[in-house]
Amino acid sequence: MNKAIRLNAADNVATLLADAHKGEQIHVISASNGLEGIITLLQDIPFGNKVAWQPMQKGQTVIKGSFSIGKSIKPIATGQMVHVHNVRSQKLDIPTAIIQQIIQQMNIQEDV
Amino acid sequence: MKHFQGYLRSNGTVGIRNLLLIIAVDECAEGIARAISDKVTNSVVLTNYNTCMYGGNEEMIATLINAACNPNVGGALVITMGCGSINPTIITTPIAACGKPVESLTCIKSQGTRSTIREGTEKAQAIADEINRVERVEVPVSQLFVGVKCGGSDTTSGIASNPSVGRAVDKLIDNGASAVAGELLELLGCEDVLRQRSINDQVANNIERLIQEEEKRWHVAGTDLETMSVGNSIGGLTTLEEKSLGALAKTGSRPIQDILKINAKQIDKPKQPGLYLSETTMLCGGAGMHFAALGCQVILWTTGGAGFNNPIVPVIRVSGNPALINDDIDVDATGIMSGTDSIEAVSERILNSLNNVINGEPTAIEEIGYAYCTLYQKDQRVEKLLGIEPK
């Protein structure tokens, strides 16, 4: 079974340790490799990208490694990919055209 | 790790290597320096490749002098051509002041290249003989100052190598050692976390100011620099703060005592043990020499998979990328990526490797892959134009 690592107990996202597909069950592990739970992916998520561990409201802080990495711009369900299509930086945004380019190149399904 | 065996210098600092530094003050003297170095074991050549003029190059010369005062260096031979404006005493006086045997030679005065090589080899051998009489003694780990740097970073750096090095750094600090990181441009977006970790507001303000200055230097409208590349995002990094926090992870979680400045007027040293930030550049080669100038004896370097090295300060390489790892890498963190190894276990292996290296064992590519002593400096003229003055 493919795995995702949730670096800190405060995190609401986990990082995929391998390419994984829609409908696949993923073992979410802690930094010390303990099994935290199993989630079902709502879409394809490539290696190194993030999956929502908890559902998020619009405007909620996305936490990875115990720190804020941005805010959600729409509701995100557990098992959904968390990336440039549904999160914005609180510091310096990536230009919209570049975000579109990333979404296109990664073939991210925006509504799942 | 409470103690290690190191070379105790007369100024109280402790080296983990016992090197003779041969300094070519003028780039045209590098051939002489190399010819001498070929004949003397444990010697390293450090060349001022930039110019033989002093004005405008004070920061580079300060880096050069401070690198010669690094505890891994036992003594130095300084070579000038004789027609440049950098008087050898500018270099030899501070090196002698930190208690190291130092000699100088001027090619023109010594009647040319052949005789300078001959005379230089004799002088270098005499200093080497003196250095080689120094033996390792047991010293407390509070004498250890570790540089922390990343390079060749990819998705695995933020998940595997950086957090593992961070954990190792926390343990080092808890044991009384010191560590320092730099790469201020890559900390853009971490200002809130850095403020929380700073021991007081003054330190936090200085960190913020120096990050802003670095942003001014690099983010010049119309020039090409990607703070956040499309490749970073495809690899899984969503925001600038996520990328920066991944880089910051290698510094662990302990309080930041101060930010050590590197400029034409001063190169700061830690005043008490603990974790520091610094103006060490993000450019790997230059960073190696910045760490040398700050007084670090060893560097922990996280990477996707590349073999950065420095001849004065040994580099321990940590990689978590199973596709790129090879025998250049000292600590294998790839198990974290397959969920078969933990950050805690890898941090213990990092400390193990560090313990071996500081006690004398070579790193994976020490003395194998030749690395240049790159002297990096901020251009004083550009600094003036940008309105940046050292405070």
Short mmCIF file of C-alpha atoms in Angstrom, two decimals:
data_model
loop_
_atom_site.label_atom_id
_atom_site.label_comp_id
_atom_site.label_asym_id
_atom_site.label_seq_id
_atom_site.Cartn_x
_atom_site.Cartn_y
_atom_site.Cartn_z
CA MET A 1 0.00 0.00 0.00
CA ASN A 2 1.32 3.45 -0.90
CA LYS A 3 2.18 5.82 1.92
CA ALA A 4 1.95 9.51 2.77
CA ILE A 5 3.92 11.15 5.58
CA ARG A 6 2.32 13.59 8.03
CA LEU A 7 5.40 15.34 9.43
CA ASN A 8 3.79 16.79 12.57
CA ALA A 9 0.74 16.02 14.74
CA ALA A 10 -0.60 19.52 14.01
CA ASP A 11 -0.57 19.00 10.23
CA ASN A 12 -3.79 18.87 8.19
CA VAL A 13 -1.95 17.58 5.10
CA ALA A 14 0.29 14.56 4.37
CA THR A 15 2.91 14.23 1.59
CA LEU A 16 2.67 11.30 -0.84
CA LEU A 17 5.77 9.09 -0.87
CA ALA A 18 4.81 7.58 -4.25
CA ASP A 19 2.52 8.33 -7.21
CA ALA A 20 -1.01 7.28 -6.19
CA HIS A 21 -4.35 7.15 -7.95
CA LYS A 22 -7.98 8.07 -7.45
CA GLY A 23 -9.81 5.52 -5.25
CA GLU A 24 -6.55 4.16 -3.84
CA GLN A 25 -6.25 3.66 -0.09
CA ILE A 26 -3.15 5.31 1.39
CA HIS A 27 -1.41 4.61 4.68
CA VAL A 28 -0.73 7.90 6.41
CA ILE A 29 2.35 7.60 8.62
CA SER A 30 3.93 9.92 11.18
CA ALA A 31 7.55 11.15 11.10
CA SER A 32 8.42 8.17 13.31
CA ASN A 33 6.64 5.80 10.89
CA GLY A 34 3.63 5.04 13.11
CA LEU A 35 0.39 4.37 11.21
CA GLU A 36 -1.89 7.38 11.74
CA GLY A 37 -4.76 6.19 9.59
CA ILE A 38 -5.92 5.21 6.12
CA ILE A 39 -7.46 7.65 3.65
CA THR A 40 -8.99 7.11 0.21
CA LEU A 41 -7.73 9.44 -2.53
CA LEU A 42 -10.43 11.43 -4.32
CA GLN A 43 -8.09 12.06 -7.28
CA ASP A 44 -4.69 11.09 -8.71
CA ILE A 45 -1.85 12.65 -6.66
CA PRO A 46 1.79 12.43 -7.79
CA PHE A 47 4.80 11.70 -5.55
CA GLY A 48 5.87 14.62 -3.35
CA ASN A 49 2.47 16.32 -3.49
CA LYS A 50 0.05 16.77 -0.63
CA VAL A 51 -3.26 15.15 0.30
CA ALA A 52 -5.78 16.63 2.76
CA TRP A 53 -5.78 14.65 6.02
CA GLN A 54 -8.67 16.66 7.45
CA PRO A 55 -11.47 18.51 5.67
CA MET A 56 -10.81 22.24 5.34
CA GLN A 57 -13.13 25.23 5.03
CA LYS A 58 -12.42 28.07 2.63
CA GLY A 59 -9.86 30.40 4.24
CA GLN A 60 -8.43 27.79 6.57
CA THR A 61 -4.69 27.63 7.34
CA VAL A 62 -2.89 24.74 5.66
CA ILE A 63 -0.38 23.27 8.12
CA LYS A 64 2.66 21.20 7.18
CA GLY A 65 5.53 20.42 9.53
CA SER A 66 3.59 22.37 12.22
CA PHE A 67 3.82 25.64 10.22
CA SER A 68 1.34 27.53 8.03
CA ILE A 69 2.16 27.12 4.35
CA GLY A 70 -0.83 29.16 3.10
CA LYS A 71 -4.63 29.40 3.14
CA SER A 72 -7.29 27.38 1.31
CA ILE A 73 -9.28 29.33 -1.28
CA LYS A 74 -12.10 26.78 -1.43
CA PRO A 75 -13.38 23.91 0.75
CA ILE A 76 -11.11 20.86 0.57
CA ALA A 77 -12.27 17.33 1.45
CA THR A 78 -10.11 14.64 3.08
CA GLY A 79 -8.40 12.70 0.27
CA GLN A 80 -8.29 15.67 -2.10
CA MET A 81 -5.04 17.06 -3.49
CA VAL A 82 -3.84 20.25 -1.77
CA HIS A 83 -1.88 22.43 -4.17
CA VAL A 84 -1.78 25.65 -6.22
CA HIS A 85 -5.40 25.18 -7.40
CA ASN A 86 -6.88 25.42 -3.88
CA VAL A 87 -4.20 27.13 -1.73
CA ARG A 88 -2.65 30.62 -1.82
CA SER A 89 0.51 31.95 -0.24
CA GLN A 90 0.19 34.51 2.56
CA LYS A 91 3.54 35.98 1.50
CA LEU A 92 4.06 36.16 -2.25
CA ASP A 93 1.63 34.63 -4.70
CA ILE A 94 2.67 32.71 -7.77
CA PRO A 95 1.35 34.69 -10.80
CA THR A 96 -2.08 33.42 -11.97
CA ALA A 97 -0.79 32.54 -15.44
CA ILE A 98 1.93 30.37 -13.89
CA ILE A 99 -0.64 28.69 -11.60
CA GLN A 100 -2.70 27.83 -14.71
CA GLN A 101 0.43 26.47 -16.36
CA ILE A 102 1.19 24.28 -13.33
CA ILE A 103 -2.42 23.00 -13.16
CA GLN A 104 -2.30 22.20 -16.88
CA GLN A 105 1.13 20.53 -16.81
CA MET A 106 0.21 18.43 -13.78
CA ASN A 107 -3.26 17.73 -15.17
CA ILE A 108 -4.85 18.56 -11.81
CA GLN A 109 -8.58 17.89 -11.58
CA GLU A 110 -9.88 21.02 -9.87
CA ASP A 111 -13.35 19.82 -8.88
CA VAL A 112 -13.61 16.37 -7.34
CA MET B 1 28.51 13.05 21.93
CA LYS B 2 30.12 14.99 24.75
CA HIS B 3 33.78 15.12 23.65
CA PHE B 4 35.92 14.74 20.56
CA GLN B 5 39.61 14.52 19.73
CA GLY B 6 40.79 17.68 18.03
CA TYR B 7 43.81 19.90 17.38
CA LEU B 8 43.91 22.54 20.12
CA ARG B 9 45.20 25.86 18.73
CA SER B 10 47.07 28.44 20.80
CA ASN B 11 44.05 30.80 20.68
CA GLY B 12 41.82 28.16 22.29
CA THR B 13 39.94 27.08 19.16
CA VAL B 14 39.96 23.42 18.11
CA GLY B 15 40.46 22.02 14.61
CA ILE B 16 39.31 18.65 13.26
CA ARG B 17 41.91 18.79 10.48
CA ASN B 18 45.52 19.99 10.58
CA LEU B 19 46.04 21.79 7.30
CA LEU B 20 48.68 24.08 5.86
CA LEU B 21 47.06 26.85 3.85
CA ILE B 22 49.00 28.22 0.88
CA ILE B 23 47.48 31.55 -0.03
CA ALA B 24 47.98 33.03 -3.49
CA VAL B 25 47.15 36.66 -2.72
CA ASP B 26 47.34 37.50 -6.42
CA GLU B 27 45.75 35.21 -8.99
CA CYS B 28 48.97 35.23 -11.05
CA ALA B 29 50.72 33.54 -8.11
CA GLU B 30 48.39 30.53 -8.11
CA GLY B 31 50.75 28.40 -10.21
CA ILE B 32 53.51 28.94 -7.67
CA ALA B 33 51.14 28.06 -4.82
CA ARG B 34 50.04 24.86 -6.59
CA ALA B 35 53.60 23.80 -7.39
CA ILE B 36 54.48 24.15 -3.69
CA SER B 37 51.29 22.40 -2.56
CA ASP B 38 52.07 19.41 -4.83
CA LYS B 39 55.18 18.77 -2.73
CA VAL B 40 53.73 19.29 0.76
CA THR B 41 51.13 16.90 2.20
CA ASN B 42 47.96 18.24 3.89
CA SER B 43 48.32 21.56 2.13
CA VAL B 44 45.44 23.47 0.55
CA VAL B 45 45.67 26.31 -1.97
CA LEU B 46 43.47 29.36 -1.47
CA THR B 47 43.60 31.87 -4.33
CA ASN B 48 42.26 35.39 -4.55
CA TYR B 49 41.20 34.96 -8.16
CA ASN B 50 39.46 38.30 -8.40
CA THR B 51 42.09 41.00 -8.62
CA CYS B 52 45.36 42.08 -7.03
CA MET B 53 43.75 45.37 -5.92
CA TYR B 54 42.70 45.92 -2.30
CA GLY B 55 40.13 48.74 -2.69
CA GLY B 56 36.62 47.33 -3.16
CA ASN B 57 37.74 43.79 -2.31
CA GLU B 58 37.94 44.18 1.47
CA GLU B 59 35.12 41.68 2.06
CA MET B 60 36.85 38.99 0.01
CA ILE B 61 40.19 39.62 1.71
CA ALA B 62 38.45 39.47 5.11
CA THR B 63 36.95 36.10 4.12
CA LEU B 64 40.38 34.90 3.04
CA ILE B 65 42.03 36.01 6.30
CA ASN B 66 39.26 34.55 8.46
CA ALA B 67 39.44 31.26 6.53
CA ALA B 68 43.17 31.13 7.36
CA CYS B 69 42.21 31.63 11.03
CA ASN B 70 39.80 28.66 10.81
CA PRO B 71 40.78 26.11 13.47
CA ASN B 72 41.23 23.39 10.81
CA VAL B 73 44.20 25.41 9.52
CA GLY B 74 47.44 24.96 11.48
CA GLY B 75 49.55 27.53 9.63
CA ALA B 76 49.86 29.47 6.40
CA LEU B 77 52.23 30.48 3.64
CA VAL B 78 51.29 33.71 1.89
CA ILE B 79 52.50 34.36 -1.67
CA THR B 80 52.24 37.63 -3.58
CA MET B 81 53.57 38.55 -6.99
CA GLY B 82 54.87 41.92 -5.81
CA CYS B 83 53.23 44.27 -8.31
CA GLY B 84 49.70 44.27 -6.82
CA SER B 85 48.30 46.57 -4.16
CA ILE B 86 47.60 43.95 -1.48
CA ASN B 87 50.50 44.17 0.91
CA PRO B 88 51.22 40.66 2.30
CA THR B 89 51.23 42.05 5.86
CA ILE B 90 47.50 42.83 5.46
CA ILE B 91 47.13 39.03 5.35
CA THR B 92 49.96 37.80 7.59
CA THR B 93 49.44 40.17 10.56
CA PRO B 94 45.92 38.94 11.50
CA ILE B 95 46.90 35.30 10.86
CA ALA B 96 49.89 35.68 13.21
CA ALA B 97 47.60 37.46 15.71
CA CYS B 98 45.41 34.36 15.97
CA GLY B 99 48.51 32.41 16.94
CA LYS B 100 49.34 30.51 13.76
CA PRO B 101 52.78 30.12 12.20
CA VAL B 102 52.77 32.17 9.01
CA GLU B 103 55.40 33.11 6.43
CA SER B 104 55.23 35.18 3.27
CA LEU B 105 57.08 35.32 -0.04
CA THR B 106 57.06 37.84 -2.86
CA CYS B 107 57.85 36.44 -6.28
CA ILE B 108 59.56 39.56 -7.62
CA LYS B 109 61.79 39.86 -4.52
CA SER B 110 62.57 36.13 -4.65
CA GLN B 111 63.92 36.46 -8.21
CA GLY B 112 61.12 34.78 -10.12
CA THR B 113 58.84 31.77 -10.31
CA ARG B 114 61.39 28.93 -10.09
CA SER B 115 63.22 30.28 -7.08
CA THR B 116 59.94 31.26 -5.35
CA ILE B 117 58.71 27.68 -5.75
CA ARG B 118 62.02 26.41 -4.34
CA GLU B 119 62.09 28.84 -1.43
CA GLY B 120 58.33 28.46 -0.83
CA THR B 121 58.56 24.67 -0.68
CA GLU B 122 61.23 24.93 2.02
CA LYS B 123 59.18 27.41 4.06
CA ALA B 124 55.97 25.39 3.59
CA GLN B 125 57.71 22.19 4.69
CA ALA B 126 59.09 23.93 7.78
CA ILE B 127 55.60 25.14 8.77
CA ALA B 128 54.14 21.70 7.98
CA ASP B 129 56.75 20.07 10.25
CA GLU B 130 55.74 22.42 13.06
CA ILE B 131 52.01 21.77 12.49
CA ASN B 132 52.52 18.01 12.35
CA ARG B 133 53.89 18.00 15.89
CA VAL B 134 50.42 19.01 17.17
CA GLU B 135 48.49 15.96 18.38
CA ARG B 136 44.79 15.44 18.88
CA VAL B 137 43.56 15.94 22.44
CA GLU B 138 40.16 15.39 24.02
CA VAL B 139 38.02 18.54 24.06
CA PRO B 140 34.38 19.20 25.00
CA VAL B 141 31.79 19.24 22.21
CA SER B 142 31.11 22.91 23.07
CA GLN B 143 34.19 23.58 20.86
CA LEU B 144 32.30 22.28 17.82
CA PHE B 145 30.75 24.73 15.33
CA VAL B 146 28.80 23.11 12.50
CA GLY B 147 27.71 24.78 9.25
CA VAL B 148 24.35 23.68 7.82
CA LYS B 149 23.51 24.10 4.15
CA CYS B 150 21.34 22.61 1.41
CA GLY B 151 22.01 22.33 -2.32
CA GLY B 152 20.71 20.32 -5.25
CA SER B 153 17.42 20.34 -3.34
CA ASP B 154 14.33 18.46 -4.46
CA THR B 155 11.10 17.11 -2.94
CA THR B 156 13.04 14.60 -0.85
CA SER B 157 15.07 17.40 0.82
CA GLY B 158 12.03 18.87 2.59
CA ILE B 159 10.75 15.46 3.72
CA ALA B 160 13.87 13.43 4.44
CA SER B 161 17.30 15.11 4.56
CA ASN B 162 16.37 18.57 5.91
CA PRO B 163 14.20 17.37 8.85
CA SER B 164 16.81 14.68 9.70
CA VAL B 165 19.65 17.22 9.76
CA GLY B 166 17.34 19.54 11.75
CA ARG B 167 16.84 16.83 14.37
CA ALA B 168 20.60 16.20 14.51
CA VAL B 169 21.22 19.96 14.91
CA ASP B 170 18.74 20.10 17.83
CA LYS B 171 20.65 17.29 19.54
CA LEU B 172 24.01 19.02 18.91
CA ILE B 173 22.72 22.28 20.41
CA ASP B 174 21.27 20.39 23.41
CA ASN B 175 24.73 18.88 23.95
CA GLY B 176 26.34 22.33 24.01
CA ALA B 177 27.70 22.57 20.45
CA SER B 178 26.96 25.42 18.03
CA ALA B 179 25.60 25.48 14.50
CA VAL B 180 25.02 28.09 11.81
CA ALA B 181 22.96 28.31 8.65
CA GLY B 182 22.72 31.03 5.98
CA GLU B 183 21.02 31.24 2.56
CA LEU B 184 18.89 34.20 3.64
CA LEU B 185 17.20 34.56 0.24
CA GLU B 186 15.75 31.08 0.73
CA LEU B 187 14.19 32.10 4.03
CA LEU B 188 11.79 34.59 2.39
CA GLY B 189 8.38 33.77 3.79
CA CYS B 190 9.71 32.34 7.09
CA GLU B 191 9.92 35.72 8.85
CA ASP B 192 7.17 34.92 11.38
CA VAL B 193 8.77 31.62 12.41
CA LEU B 194 12.22 33.25 12.56
CA ARG B 195 10.84 36.01 14.79
CA GLN B 196 9.36 33.43 17.17
CA ARG B 197 12.65 31.54 17.28
CA SER B 198 14.86 34.61 17.81
CA ILE B 199 16.05 35.12 21.39
CA ASN B 200 14.95 38.78 21.30
CA ASP B 201 13.41 41.46 19.07
CA GLN B 202 16.77 42.95 18.14
CA VAL B 203 17.94 39.63 16.69
CA ALA B 204 14.59 39.19 14.90
CA ASN B 205 14.82 42.72 13.44
CA ASN B 206 18.38 42.14 12.23
CA ILE B 207 17.37 38.85 10.56
CA GLU B 208 14.45 40.58 8.83
CA ARG B 209 16.64 43.47 7.64
CA LEU B 210 19.37 41.19 6.28
CA ILE B 211 16.80 39.02 4.45
CA GLN B 212 15.34 42.19 2.90
CA GLU B 213 18.82 43.31 1.82
CA GLU B 214 19.45 39.93 0.19
CA GLU B 215 16.09 40.22 -1.60
CA LYS B 216 17.16 43.65 -2.87
CA ARG B 217 20.42 42.19 -4.23
CA TRP B 218 18.83 39.29 -6.07
CA HIS B 219 15.33 40.41 -7.08
CA VAL B 220 16.26 43.05 -9.61
CA ALA B 221 13.49 43.85 -12.09
CA GLY B 222 14.37 42.71 -15.59
CA THR B 223 16.89 40.07 -14.48
CA ASP B 224 16.19 36.38 -14.43
CA LEU B 225 15.77 34.80 -11.01
CA GLU B 226 13.08 32.35 -9.97
CA THR B 227 12.30 32.36 -6.27
CA MET B 228 9.72 29.66 -6.91
CA SER B 229 10.07 27.70 -10.13
CA VAL B 230 7.40 25.73 -12.02
CA GLY B 231 9.62 22.69 -11.37
CA ASN B 232 9.39 23.32 -7.61
CA SER B 233 5.59 23.34 -7.88
CA ILE B 234 5.39 20.24 -10.06
CA GLY B 235 7.58 18.56 -7.43
CA GLY B 236 4.88 19.33 -4.89
CA LEU B 237 5.72 22.74 -3.41
CA THR B 238 2.58 24.87 -3.31
CA THR B 239 3.76 28.18 -1.84
CA LEU B 240 6.95 30.15 -1.23
CA GLU B 241 6.53 29.63 2.52
CA GLU B 242 6.32 25.84 2.04
CA LYS B 243 9.58 25.89 0.07
CA SER B 244 11.31 28.18 2.59
CA LEU B 245 10.06 26.23 5.62
CA GLY B 246 11.41 23.05 4.01
CA ALA B 247 14.82 24.73 3.77
CA LEU B 248 14.54 26.09 7.33
CA ALA B 249 13.81 22.55 8.61
CA LYS B 250 17.54 21.77 8.42
CA THR B 251 18.15 24.27 11.25
CA GLY B 252 15.99 22.27 13.66
CA SER B 253 13.88 24.04 16.25
CA ARG B 254 16.17 25.62 18.82
CA PRO B 255 16.28 29.40 19.56
CA ILE B 256 18.30 31.59 17.20
CA GLN B 257 21.01 33.39 19.21
CA ASP B 258 22.00 35.93 16.55
CA ILE B 259 22.66 36.51 12.87
CA LEU B 260 26.39 36.57 12.06
CA LYS B 261 27.26 39.30 9.58
CA ILE B 262 29.73 38.84 6.76
CA ASN B 263 30.72 42.12 5.16
CA ALA B 264 33.68 44.35 4.31
CA LYS B 265 33.91 45.60 7.91
CA GLN B 266 33.30 42.49 10.00
CA ILE B 267 32.90 38.74 10.05
CA ASP B 268 31.04 37.91 13.26
CA LYS B 269 31.81 34.92 15.48
CA PRO B 270 29.37 33.29 17.95
CA LYS B 271 29.53 34.89 21.40
CA GLN B 272 27.90 31.96 23.20
CA PRO B 273 27.05 28.39 22.17
CA GLY B 274 23.79 27.79 20.29
CA LEU B 275 22.16 28.06 16.90
CA TYR B 276 22.91 30.99 14.59
CA LEU B 277 21.89 32.35 11.23
CA SER B 278 24.46 34.16 9.06
CA GLU B 279 25.00 35.96 5.78
CA THR B 280 26.52 32.77 4.34
CA THR B 281 25.59 32.76 0.66
CA MET B 282 23.23 30.23 -0.91
CA LEU B 283 25.89 29.62 -3.62
CA CYS B 284 27.55 26.37 -2.56
CA GLY B 285 31.24 27.08 -3.29
CA GLY B 286 31.14 30.54 -1.72
CA ALA B 287 29.17 29.14 1.22
CA GLY B 288 31.94 26.62 1.95
CA MET B 289 34.41 29.47 2.37
CA HIS B 290 31.91 31.58 4.34
CA PHE B 291 31.56 28.69 6.81
CA ALA B 292 35.37 28.47 6.92
CA ALA B 293 35.58 32.21 7.67
CA LEU B 294 32.94 31.96 10.42
CA GLY B 295 35.10 29.27 12.07
CA CYS B 296 33.03 26.14 11.35
CA GLN B 297 35.04 22.90 11.47
CA VAL B 298 32.52 20.78 9.56
CA ILE B 299 29.47 21.20 7.30
CA LEU B 300 26.24 19.18 7.18
CA TRP B 301 24.91 19.43 3.62
CA THR B 302 21.51 18.17 2.52
CA THR B 303 20.91 17.36 -1.11
CA GLY B 304 18.82 15.47 -3.60
CA GLY B 305 22.06 13.90 -4.73
CA ALA B 306 25.22 15.87 -5.51
CA GLY B 307 28.80 15.94 -4.27
CA PHE B 308 29.57 19.41 -2.93
CA ASN B 309 32.90 19.57 -1.11
CA ASN B 310 35.30 22.04 0.53
CA PRO B 311 39.01 21.43 1.14
CA ILE B 312 39.19 23.31 4.47
CA VAL B 313 35.89 22.36 6.08
CA PRO B 314 34.88 18.70 5.51
CA VAL B 315 31.33 18.27 4.16
CA ILE B 316 29.00 15.48 5.31
CA ARG B 317 26.38 14.88 2.61
CA VAL B 318 22.86 13.65 3.45
CA SER B 319 20.46 12.58 0.71
CA GLY B 320 16.96 11.12 0.68
CA ASN B 321 16.63 10.67 -3.08
CA PRO B 322 16.71 6.95 -3.96
CA ALA B 323 17.08 7.73 -7.70
CA LEU B 324 20.20 9.89 -7.29
CA ILE B 325 22.03 8.51 -4.25
CA ASN B 326 25.57 7.20 -4.86
CA ASP B 327 28.76 6.62 -2.88
CA ASP B 328 29.45 10.38 -2.64
CA ILE B 329 26.73 10.52 -0.01
CA ASP B 330 27.75 10.04 3.63
CA VAL B 331 24.32 9.49 5.16
CA ASP B 332 21.49 7.66 3.38
CA ALA B 333 18.08 9.11 4.25
CA THR B 334 16.20 7.33 1.43
CA GLY B 335 14.45 4.99 3.89
CA ILE B 336 12.31 7.94 5.01
CA MET B 337 10.93 8.18 1.47
CA SER B 338 9.87 4.52 1.48
CA GLY B 339 8.49 4.72 5.01
CA THR B 340 11.03 2.16 6.23
CA ASP B 341 13.31 4.55 8.15
CA SER B 342 12.57 7.44 10.51
CA ILE B 343 13.82 11.02 10.85
CA GLU B 344 14.92 10.10 14.38
CA ALA B 345 16.97 7.08 13.20
CA VAL B 346 18.56 9.04 10.34
CA SER B 347 19.44 11.91 12.71
CA GLU B 348 21.33 9.37 14.87
CA ARG B 349 23.26 8.16 11.81
CA ILE B 350 24.09 11.78 10.93
CA LEU B 351 25.50 12.30 14.44
CA ASN B 352 27.42 9.04 14.12
CA SER B 353 28.96 10.12 10.83
CA LEU B 354 29.70 13.56 12.29
CA ASN B 355 31.37 11.97 15.30
CA ASN B 356 33.61 9.86 13.03
CA VAL B 357 34.53 12.80 10.81
CA ILE B 358 35.37 15.23 13.61
CA ASN B 359 37.57 12.57 15.20
CA GLY B 360 39.57 12.19 11.99
CA GLU B 361 37.81 9.79 9.63
CA PRO B 362 37.53 11.18 6.09
CA THR B 363 34.10 11.94 4.58
CA ALA B 364 32.94 9.98 1.52
CA ILE B 365 34.84 12.19 -0.94
CA GLU B 366 37.30 14.10 1.23
CA GLU B 367 40.51 14.60 -0.79
CA ILE B 368 38.96 12.71 -3.75
CA GLY B 369 36.82 15.21 -5.61
CA TYR B 370 38.87 18.40 -5.89
CA ALA B 371 36.89 21.47 -4.83
CA TYR B 372 37.94 25.08 -5.38
CA CYS B 373 38.15 27.53 -2.46
CA THR B 374 35.64 29.97 -3.94
CA LEU B 375 35.84 33.45 -2.45
CA TYR B 376 32.48 35.15 -2.86
CA GLN B 377 31.85 38.77 -2.00
CA LYS B 378 29.10 41.31 -2.41
CA ASP B 379 30.08 43.92 -5.01
CA GLN B 380 30.70 47.13 -3.07
CA ARG B 381 29.74 49.31 -6.02
CA VAL B 382 26.40 47.53 -6.48
CA GLU B 383 25.81 47.71 -2.71
CA LYS B 384 26.26 51.48 -2.93
CA LEU B 385 23.80 51.70 -5.83
CA LEU B 386 21.24 49.62 -3.91
CA GLY B 387 21.71 51.84 -0.85
CA ILE B 388 22.88 48.96 1.36
CA GLU B 389 25.36 50.00 4.07
CA PRO B 390 26.71 47.57 6.70
CA LYS B 391 25.34 48.58 10.14
#
